[in-house]
PDB file of C-alpha atoms in Angstrom:
ATOM      1  CA  ASP A   1      21.012  -1.608  -1.816  1.00 65.00           C
ATOM      2  CA  ALA A   2      23.973  -3.130  -0.208  1.00 67.00           C
ATOM      3  CA  LYS A   3      24.495  -6.758   0.278  1.00 88.00           C
ATOM      4  CA  THR A   4      24.112  -8.572   3.554  1.00 94.00           C
ATOM      5  CA  THR A   5      25.603 -11.775   5.040  1.00 95.00           C
ATOM      6  CA  GLN A   6      24.131 -13.537   7.822  1.00 96.00           C
ATOM      7  CA  PRO A   7      24.877 -17.023   9.148  1.00 97.00           C
ATOM      8  CA  PRO A   8      22.457 -19.492   8.160  1.00 96.00           C
ATOM      9  CA  SER A   9      21.461 -20.665  11.513  1.00 97.00           C
ATOM     10  CA  MET A  10      21.837 -20.374  15.098  1.00 97.00           C
ATOM     11  CA  ASP A  11      20.682 -21.930  18.344  1.00 97.00           C
ATOM     12  CA  CYS A  12      19.748 -20.082  21.765  1.00 96.00           C
ATOM     13  CA  ALA A  13      18.699 -21.170  25.147  1.00 97.00           C
ATOM     14  CA  GLU A  14      15.508 -20.036  26.311  1.00 97.00           C
ATOM     15  CA  GLY A  15      15.953 -17.031  28.846  1.00 96.00           C
ATOM     16  CA  ARG A  16      19.322 -16.252  27.403  1.00 97.00           C
ATOM     17  CA  ALA A  17      20.239 -13.418  24.959  1.00 97.00           C
ATOM     18  CA  ALA A  18      20.195 -14.140  21.310  1.00 98.00           C
ATOM     19  CA  ASN A  19      22.823 -12.155  19.387  1.00 98.00           C
ATOM     20  CA  LEU A  20      22.157 -12.274  15.513  1.00 98.00           C
ATOM     21  CA  PRO A  21      25.081 -10.646  13.462  1.00 98.00           C
ATOM     22  CA  CYS A  22      24.960  -9.325  10.087  1.00 97.00           C
ATOM     23  CA  ASN A  23      27.761  -7.994   7.807  1.00 96.00           C
ATOM     24  CA  HIS A  24      27.226  -5.302   5.511  1.00 94.00           C
ATOM     25  CA  SER A  25      30.734  -4.155   4.242  1.00 93.00           C
ATOM     26  CA  THR A  26      29.456  -2.060   1.311  1.00 91.00           C
ATOM     27  CA  ILE A  27      26.731   0.059   3.220  1.00 90.00           C
ATOM     28  CA  SER A  28      26.347   3.459   2.091  1.00 86.00           C
ATOM     29  CA  GLY A  29      26.184   6.720   4.077  1.00 84.00           C
ATOM     30  CA  ASN A  30      22.527   7.239   3.416  1.00 82.00           C
ATOM     31  CA  GLU A  31      21.574   3.282   4.001  1.00 85.00           C
ATOM     32  CA  TYR A  32      19.653   2.176   6.939  1.00 88.00           C
ATOM     33  CA  VAL A  33      20.036  -1.404   8.596  1.00 92.00           C
ATOM     34  CA  TYR A  34      16.591  -3.062   9.027  1.00 93.00           C
ATOM     35  CA  TRP A  35      15.560  -6.454  10.583  1.00 96.00           C
ATOM     36  CA  TYR A  36      12.732  -8.390   9.988  1.00 97.00           C
ATOM     37  CA  ARG A  37      11.876 -11.690  11.117  1.00 98.00           C
ATOM     38  CA  GLN A  38       9.365 -14.373   9.867  1.00 97.00           C
ATOM     39  CA  ILE A  39       7.760 -16.861  12.073  1.00 97.00           C
ATOM     40  CA  HIS A  40       6.890 -20.165  10.355  1.00 93.00           C
ATOM     41  CA  SER A  41       3.724 -19.702   8.230  1.00 90.00           C
ATOM     42  CA  GLN A  42       3.445 -15.974   8.717  1.00 94.00           C
ATOM     43  CA  GLY A  43       4.496 -13.179   7.011  1.00 96.00           C
ATOM     44  CA  PRO A  44       7.622 -11.104   7.926  1.00 97.00           C
ATOM     45  CA  GLN A  45       7.400  -8.737  11.148  1.00 96.00           C
ATOM     46  CA  TYR A  46       9.386  -5.488  11.333  1.00 94.00           C
ATOM     47  CA  ILE A  47      11.595  -5.603  14.352  1.00 96.00           C
ATOM     48  CA  ILE A  48      13.718  -2.352  14.429  1.00 95.00           C
ATOM     49  CA  HIS A  49      15.888  -0.394  12.105  1.00 92.00           C
ATOM     50  CA  GLY A  50      18.743   2.205  12.500  1.00 92.00           C
ATOM     51  CA  LEU A  51      21.259   4.508  10.735  1.00 90.00           C
ATOM     52  CA  LYS A  52      24.524   4.795  12.675  1.00 90.00           C
ATOM     53  CA  ASN A  53      23.391   4.965  16.405  1.00 87.00           C
ATOM     54  CA  ASN A  54      22.407   2.143  18.598  1.00 93.00           C
ATOM     55  CA  GLU A  55      18.709   1.569  18.649  1.00 95.00           C
ATOM     56  CA  THR A  56      16.345  -0.147  21.470  1.00 96.00           C
ATOM     57  CA  ASN A  57      12.593  -0.951  21.237  1.00 96.00           C
ATOM     58  CA  GLU A  58      10.248  -3.402  23.045  1.00 95.00           C
ATOM     59  CA  MET A  59      11.338  -6.077  21.007  1.00 94.00           C
ATOM     60  CA  ALA A  60      15.266  -5.827  20.556  1.00 97.00           C
ATOM     61  CA  SER A  61      18.267  -3.650  20.535  1.00 98.00           C
ATOM     62  CA  LEU A  62      20.348  -3.113  17.354  1.00 98.00           C
ATOM     63  CA  ILE A  63      24.071  -2.403  17.585  1.00 97.00           C
ATOM     64  CA  ILE A  64      25.750  -0.881  14.720  1.00 96.00           C
ATOM     65  CA  THR A  65      29.475  -0.756  14.480  1.00 95.00           C
ATOM     66  CA  GLU A  66      31.345   2.612  14.326  1.00 94.00           C
ATOM     67  CA  ASP A  67      32.304   2.076  10.710  1.00 94.00           C
ATOM     68  CA  ARG A  68      28.897   0.739   9.990  1.00 94.00           C
ATOM     69  CA  LYS A  69      30.122  -2.460   8.412  1.00 94.00           C
ATOM     70  CA  SER A  70      28.300  -4.800  10.706  1.00 96.00           C
ATOM     71  CA  SER A  71      25.638  -4.968  13.162  1.00 97.00           C
ATOM     72  CA  THR A  72      24.041  -7.201  15.621  1.00 98.00           C
ATOM     73  CA  LEU A  73      20.628  -7.698  16.493  1.00 98.00           C
ATOM     74  CA  ILE A  74      20.111  -8.663  20.137  1.00 98.00           C
ATOM     75  CA  LEU A  75      17.142 -10.288  21.748  1.00 97.00           C
ATOM     76  CA  PRO A  76      17.669 -10.016  25.477  1.00 96.00           C
ATOM     77  CA  HIS A  77      15.585 -12.595  26.857  1.00 95.00           C
ATOM     78  CA  ALA A  78      14.774 -15.298  24.111  1.00 97.00           C
ATOM     79  CA  THR A  79      11.720 -17.308  24.585  1.00 97.00           C
ATOM     80  CA  LEU A  80      10.365 -20.169  22.122  1.00 97.00           C
ATOM     81  CA  ARG A  81       8.035 -17.783  20.242  1.00 96.00           C
ATOM     82  CA  ASP A  82      11.140 -16.018  19.130  1.00 97.00           C
ATOM     83  CA  THR A  83      12.178 -19.215  17.134  1.00 98.00           C
ATOM     84  CA  ALA A  84      11.982 -17.589  13.347  1.00 98.00           C
ATOM     85  CA  VAL A  85      13.966 -16.720  10.328  1.00 98.00           C
ATOM     86  CA  TYR A  86      15.713 -13.157  10.886  1.00 98.00           C
ATOM     87  CA  TYR A  87      16.507 -10.913   8.052  1.00 97.00           C
ATOM     88  CA  CYS A  88      19.019  -8.297   7.993  1.00 96.00           C
ATOM     89  CA  ILE A  89      18.266  -5.716   5.128  1.00 93.00           C
ATOM     90  CA  VAL A  90      19.995  -2.578   4.043  1.00 89.00           C
ATOM     91  CA  ARG A  91      18.340   0.090   2.072  1.00 83.00           C
ATOM     92  CA  VAL A  92      18.100   3.635   1.558  1.00 75.00           C
ATOM     93  CA  SER A  93      15.182   5.235   3.660  1.00 62.00           C
ATOM     94  CA  PHE A  94      13.324   8.357   3.676  1.00 53.00           C
ATOM     95  CA  SER A  95      14.373   9.006   0.228  1.00 56.00           C
ATOM     96  CA  SER A  96      12.292  11.358  -1.879  1.00 49.00           C
ATOM     97  CA  GLY A  97      10.062   9.902  -4.264  1.00 50.00           C
ATOM     98  CA  SER A  98       8.101   6.447  -3.771  1.00 42.00           C
ATOM     99  CA  ALA A  99       8.918   3.776  -1.395  1.00 47.00           C
ATOM    100  CA  ARG A 100      10.933   0.876  -2.447  1.00 78.00           C
ATOM    101  CA  GLN A 101      10.594  -2.657  -2.210  1.00 84.00           C
ATOM    102  CA  LEU A 102      12.539  -4.844   0.599  1.00 88.00           C
ATOM    103  CA  THR A 103      15.380  -7.045  -0.621  1.00 88.00           C
ATOM    104  CA  PHE A 104      15.467 -10.132   1.559  1.00 92.00           C
ATOM    105  CA  GLY A 105      18.414 -12.388   1.516  1.00 90.00           C
ATOM    106  CA  SER A 106      18.343 -15.969   3.082  1.00 90.00           C
ATOM    107  CA  GLY A 107      18.329 -14.829   6.591  1.00 96.00           C
ATOM    108  CA  THR A 108      19.390 -16.706   9.816  1.00 97.00           C
ATOM    109  CA  GLN A 109      16.947 -19.296  11.346  1.00 97.00           C
ATOM    110  CA  LEU A 110      17.169 -18.844  14.945  1.00 98.00           C
ATOM    111  CA  THR A 111      16.096 -21.742  17.042  1.00 98.00           C
ATOM    112  CA  VAL A 112      15.316 -21.145  20.846  1.00 97.00           C
ATOM    113  CA  LEU A 113      15.759 -24.005  22.830  1.00 97.00           C
ATOM    114  CA  PRO A 114      13.924 -25.055  25.982  1.00 95.00           C
TER     115      PRO A 114
ATOM    116  CA  GLY B   1      -6.344  -2.602  15.015  1.00 56.00           C
ATOM    117  CA  ALA B   2      -6.784  -4.836  11.673  1.00 83.00           C
ATOM    118  CA  GLY B   3      -3.474  -5.828   9.872  1.00 94.00           C
ATOM    119  CA  VAL B   4      -3.222  -6.762   6.451  1.00 97.00           C
ATOM    120  CA  SER B   5      -5.115  -9.553   5.385  1.00 97.00           C
ATOM    121  CA  GLN B   6      -4.943 -12.014   2.481  1.00 98.00           C
ATOM    122  CA  SER B   7      -7.468 -14.474   1.056  1.00 97.00           C
ATOM    123  CA  PRO B   8      -7.680 -17.294   0.315  1.00 97.00           C
ATOM    124  CA  ARG B   9      -4.743 -18.493   2.654  1.00 97.00           C
ATOM    125  CA  TYR B  10      -4.543 -21.566   0.573  1.00 97.00           C
ATOM    126  CA  LYS B  11      -5.120 -22.368  -3.121  1.00 98.00           C
ATOM    127  CA  VAL B  12      -4.670 -25.399  -4.864  1.00 98.00           C
ATOM    128  CA  ALA B  13      -4.890 -25.182  -9.045  1.00 98.00           C
ATOM    129  CA  LYS B  14      -4.631 -27.489 -11.688  1.00 97.00           C
ATOM    130  CA  ARG B  15      -1.795 -26.346 -14.147  1.00 97.00           C
ATOM    131  CA  GLY B  16      -3.555 -24.146 -16.706  1.00 97.00           C
ATOM    132  CA  GLN B  17      -5.974 -22.790 -14.253  1.00 98.00           C
ATOM    133  CA  ASP B  18      -6.143 -18.976 -13.584  1.00 98.00           C
ATOM    134  CA  VAL B  19      -6.207 -17.784 -10.091  1.00 98.00           C
ATOM    135  CA  ALA B  20      -6.808 -14.693  -8.135  1.00 98.00           C
ATOM    136  CA  LEU B  21      -5.263 -13.734  -4.682  1.00 98.00           C
ATOM    137  CA  ARG B  22      -6.656 -10.950  -2.543  1.00 98.00           C
ATOM    138  CA  CYS B  23      -5.153  -8.419  -0.623  1.00 98.00           C
ATOM    139  CA  ASP B  24      -6.675  -6.108   2.019  1.00 98.00           C
ATOM    140  CA  PRO B  25      -4.002  -3.637   3.153  1.00 97.00           C
ATOM    141  CA  ILE B  26      -4.274  -1.537   6.347  1.00 95.00           C
ATOM    142  CA  SER B  27      -6.629   1.066   6.152  1.00 94.00           C
ATOM    143  CA  GLY B  28      -5.296   4.419   4.995  1.00 91.00           C
ATOM    144  CA  HIS B  29      -2.064   2.953   3.852  1.00 92.00           C
ATOM    145  CA  VAL B  30      -0.939   4.466   0.593  1.00 91.00           C
ATOM    146  CA  SER B  31       1.819   1.812  -0.493  1.00 91.00           C
ATOM    147  CA  LEU B  32       1.195  -1.716  -1.455  1.00 94.00           C
ATOM    148  CA  PHE B  33       3.741  -4.558  -2.150  1.00 95.00           C
ATOM    149  CA  TRP B  34       3.424  -7.967  -3.572  1.00 97.00           C
ATOM    150  CA  TYR B  35       6.071 -10.506  -3.191  1.00 97.00           C
ATOM    151  CA  GLN B  36       6.551 -14.060  -3.979  1.00 98.00           C
ATOM    152  CA  GLN B  37       8.505 -16.563  -1.424  1.00 97.00           C
ATOM    153  CA  ALA B  38       9.392 -20.079  -2.934  1.00 95.00           C
ATOM    154  CA  LEU B  39      10.140 -22.836  -0.307  1.00 92.00           C
ATOM    155  CA  GLY B  40      13.053 -22.420   1.921  1.00 90.00           C
ATOM    156  CA  GLN B  41      13.822 -18.678   0.383  1.00 92.00           C
ATOM    157  CA  GLY B  42      13.434 -15.209   1.594  1.00 94.00           C
ATOM    158  CA  PRO B  43      10.452 -13.039  -0.152  1.00 95.00           C
ATOM    159  CA  GLU B  44      10.952 -11.641  -3.597  1.00 95.00           C
ATOM    160  CA  PHE B  45       9.488  -8.425  -4.846  1.00 94.00           C
ATOM    161  CA  LEU B  46       6.878  -8.563  -7.464  1.00 97.00           C
ATOM    162  CA  THR B  47       5.381  -5.311  -7.828  1.00 96.00           C
ATOM    163  CA  TYR B  48       4.473  -2.114  -6.015  1.00 92.00           C
ATOM    164  CA  PHE B  49       1.679   0.338  -5.940  1.00 93.00           C
ATOM    165  CA  GLN B  50       1.019   3.947  -4.545  1.00 90.00           C
ATOM    166  CA  ASN B  51      -2.610   4.729  -4.281  1.00 93.00           C
ATOM    167  CA  GLU B  52      -3.773   2.972  -7.471  1.00 95.00           C
ATOM    168  CA  ALA B  53      -0.848   3.557  -9.509  1.00 94.00           C
ATOM    169  CA  GLN B  54       1.284   0.687 -10.250  1.00 95.00           C
ATOM    170  CA  LEU B  55       4.677   2.275 -10.031  1.00 90.00           C
ATOM    171  CA  ASP B  56       7.009  -0.867 -10.264  1.00 91.00           C
ATOM    172  CA  LYS B  57       6.279  -4.289 -11.762  1.00 93.00           C
ATOM    173  CA  SER B  58       9.729  -5.236 -12.522  1.00 93.00           C
ATOM    174  CA  GLY B  59       9.664  -8.295 -10.397  1.00 94.00           C
ATOM    175  CA  LEU B  60       6.727  -9.886 -12.248  1.00 96.00           C
ATOM    176  CA  PRO B  61       8.182 -13.084 -13.602  1.00 95.00           C
ATOM    177  CA  SER B  62       6.167 -13.434 -16.891  1.00 94.00           C
ATOM    178  CA  ASP B  63       3.185 -11.575 -18.552  1.00 96.00           C
ATOM    179  CA  ARG B  64       0.923 -14.351 -16.915  1.00 97.00           C
ATOM    180  CA  PHE B  65       1.325 -12.290 -13.855  1.00 98.00           C
ATOM    181  CA  PHE B  66      -0.850  -9.188 -13.305  1.00 97.00           C
ATOM    182  CA  ALA B  67      -1.852  -6.991 -10.584  1.00 98.00           C
ATOM    183  CA  GLU B  68      -4.301  -4.150  -9.920  1.00 97.00           C
ATOM    184  CA  ARG B  69      -5.517  -1.989  -7.138  1.00 97.00           C
ATOM    185  CA  PRO B  70      -8.424  -0.015  -8.914  1.00 96.00           C
ATOM    186  CA  GLU B  71      -9.592   2.195  -6.045  1.00 94.00           C
ATOM    187  CA  GLY B  72      -6.323   2.544  -4.099  1.00 92.00           C
ATOM    188  CA  SER B  73      -7.082   0.057  -1.296  1.00 95.00           C
ATOM    189  CA  VAL B  74      -7.976  -3.693  -2.016  1.00 98.00           C
ATOM    190  CA  SER B  75      -5.483  -5.326  -4.390  1.00 98.00           C
ATOM    191  CA  THR B  76      -5.819  -8.592  -6.598  1.00 98.00           C
ATOM    192  CA  LEU B  77      -2.644 -10.488  -8.135  1.00 98.00           C
ATOM    193  CA  LYS B  78      -3.831 -12.681 -10.884  1.00 98.00           C
ATOM    194  CA  ILE B  79      -1.809 -15.483 -12.364  1.00 98.00           C
ATOM    195  CA  GLN B  80      -3.151 -16.724 -15.730  1.00 98.00           C
ATOM    196  CA  ARG B  81      -2.544 -20.283 -16.903  1.00 98.00           C
ATOM    197  CA  THR B  82      -0.717 -21.378 -13.862  1.00 98.00           C
ATOM    198  CA  GLN B  83       2.559 -23.759 -14.225  1.00 97.00           C
ATOM    199  CA  GLN B  84       4.019 -25.717 -11.401  1.00 97.00           C
ATOM    200  CA  GLU B  85       6.688 -23.243 -10.909  1.00 96.00           C
ATOM    201  CA  ASP B  86       4.235 -20.742  -9.791  1.00 97.00           C
ATOM    202  CA  SER B  87       3.845 -22.632  -6.635  1.00 97.00           C
ATOM    203  CA  ALA B  88       5.025 -20.609  -3.828  1.00 98.00           C
ATOM    204  CA  VAL B  89       3.647 -18.067  -0.830  1.00 98.00           C
ATOM    205  CA  TYR B  90       2.455 -14.762  -2.233  1.00 98.00           C
ATOM    206  CA  LEU B  91       2.753 -12.140   0.402  1.00 98.00           C
ATOM    207  CA  CYS B  92       1.065  -8.630   0.489  1.00 98.00           C
ATOM    208  CA  ALA B  93       2.645  -5.918   2.444  1.00 96.00           C
ATOM    209  CA  SER B  94       1.379  -2.270   3.057  1.00 94.00           C
ATOM    210  CA  SER B  95       3.028   0.948   4.303  1.00 90.00           C
ATOM    211  CA  LEU B  96       1.633   4.230   5.410  1.00 87.00           C
ATOM    212  CA  ASP B  97       3.358   6.434   2.520  1.00 75.00           C
ATOM    213  CA  GLY B  98       6.475   6.905   0.431  1.00 56.00           C
ATOM    214  CA  VAL B  99       8.521   8.156   3.638  1.00 58.00           C
ATOM    215  CA  GLN B 100       7.236   5.711   6.382  1.00 54.00           C
ATOM    216  CA  GLU B 101       9.307   2.766   5.387  1.00 70.00           C
ATOM    217  CA  THR B 102       7.825   0.182   7.868  1.00 86.00           C
ATOM    218  CA  GLN B 103       6.162  -2.527   5.620  1.00 91.00           C
ATOM    219  CA  TYR B 104       3.513  -4.675   7.455  1.00 94.00           C
ATOM    220  CA  PHE B 105       2.931  -7.977   5.806  1.00 96.00           C
ATOM    221  CA  GLY B 106      -0.185 -10.248   5.646  1.00 97.00           C
ATOM    222  CA  PRO B 107       0.122 -13.935   6.434  1.00 96.00           C
ATOM    223  CA  GLY B 108       0.166 -14.809   2.662  1.00 97.00           C
ATOM    224  CA  THR B 109      -1.652 -17.098   0.239  1.00 98.00           C
ATOM    225  CA  ARG B 110       0.188 -20.635  -0.173  1.00 97.00           C
ATOM    226  CA  LEU B 111      -0.449 -21.441  -3.891  1.00 98.00           C
ATOM    227  CA  LEU B 112       0.230 -25.070  -4.901  1.00 98.00           C
ATOM    228  CA  VAL B 113      -0.161 -25.856  -8.654  1.00 97.00           C
ATOM    229  CA  LEU B 114      -0.537 -29.407  -9.378  1.00 96.00           C
TER     230      LEU B 114
END
């Protein structure tokens, strides 16, 4: 799985959009970008994933650059409950055979300020 | 619906004691993963089951760590002769099958070895 680079911490004002960047310059053509988050004292929670097209769901939007070397997770209207560590993970998906584990980095600590 | 549950939520053990950590995955989920998360770090993979078969145990740190899933549902992670360096949060995750890659995590068991 390709390595990812994220800033260690970010702040965001409540009600504003939170934009979390991730660099994955060595990503391969068959690797997806996944985002999970971990609120304090809880297990990680899946947010969204994508291959090359931008994706949106009820939680967030994922913007992947055309060369796929970086991506941005967007929380459109951050709330205090969005304070968490956000992990960007690159991995092969829908591959044949058995499922594989997730490889977490250090993530970005997002703090939403009132 | 019910998510992944883990018990106990907290465990304090004296060095040298054996401990057993339980994971109840989401009903019908074929794949089950165990991760270890040290303080301030991202989760690290320990082992993976597909049904009752343990397909990957490459992340287990020593032969003191043993995991089983005898009937393909509930799993137990056992640590023998616990050491202080075993202190961590142990997370369990399950996913539907080998193609559906979204993993759903439990709240974790926080183990403290004194």
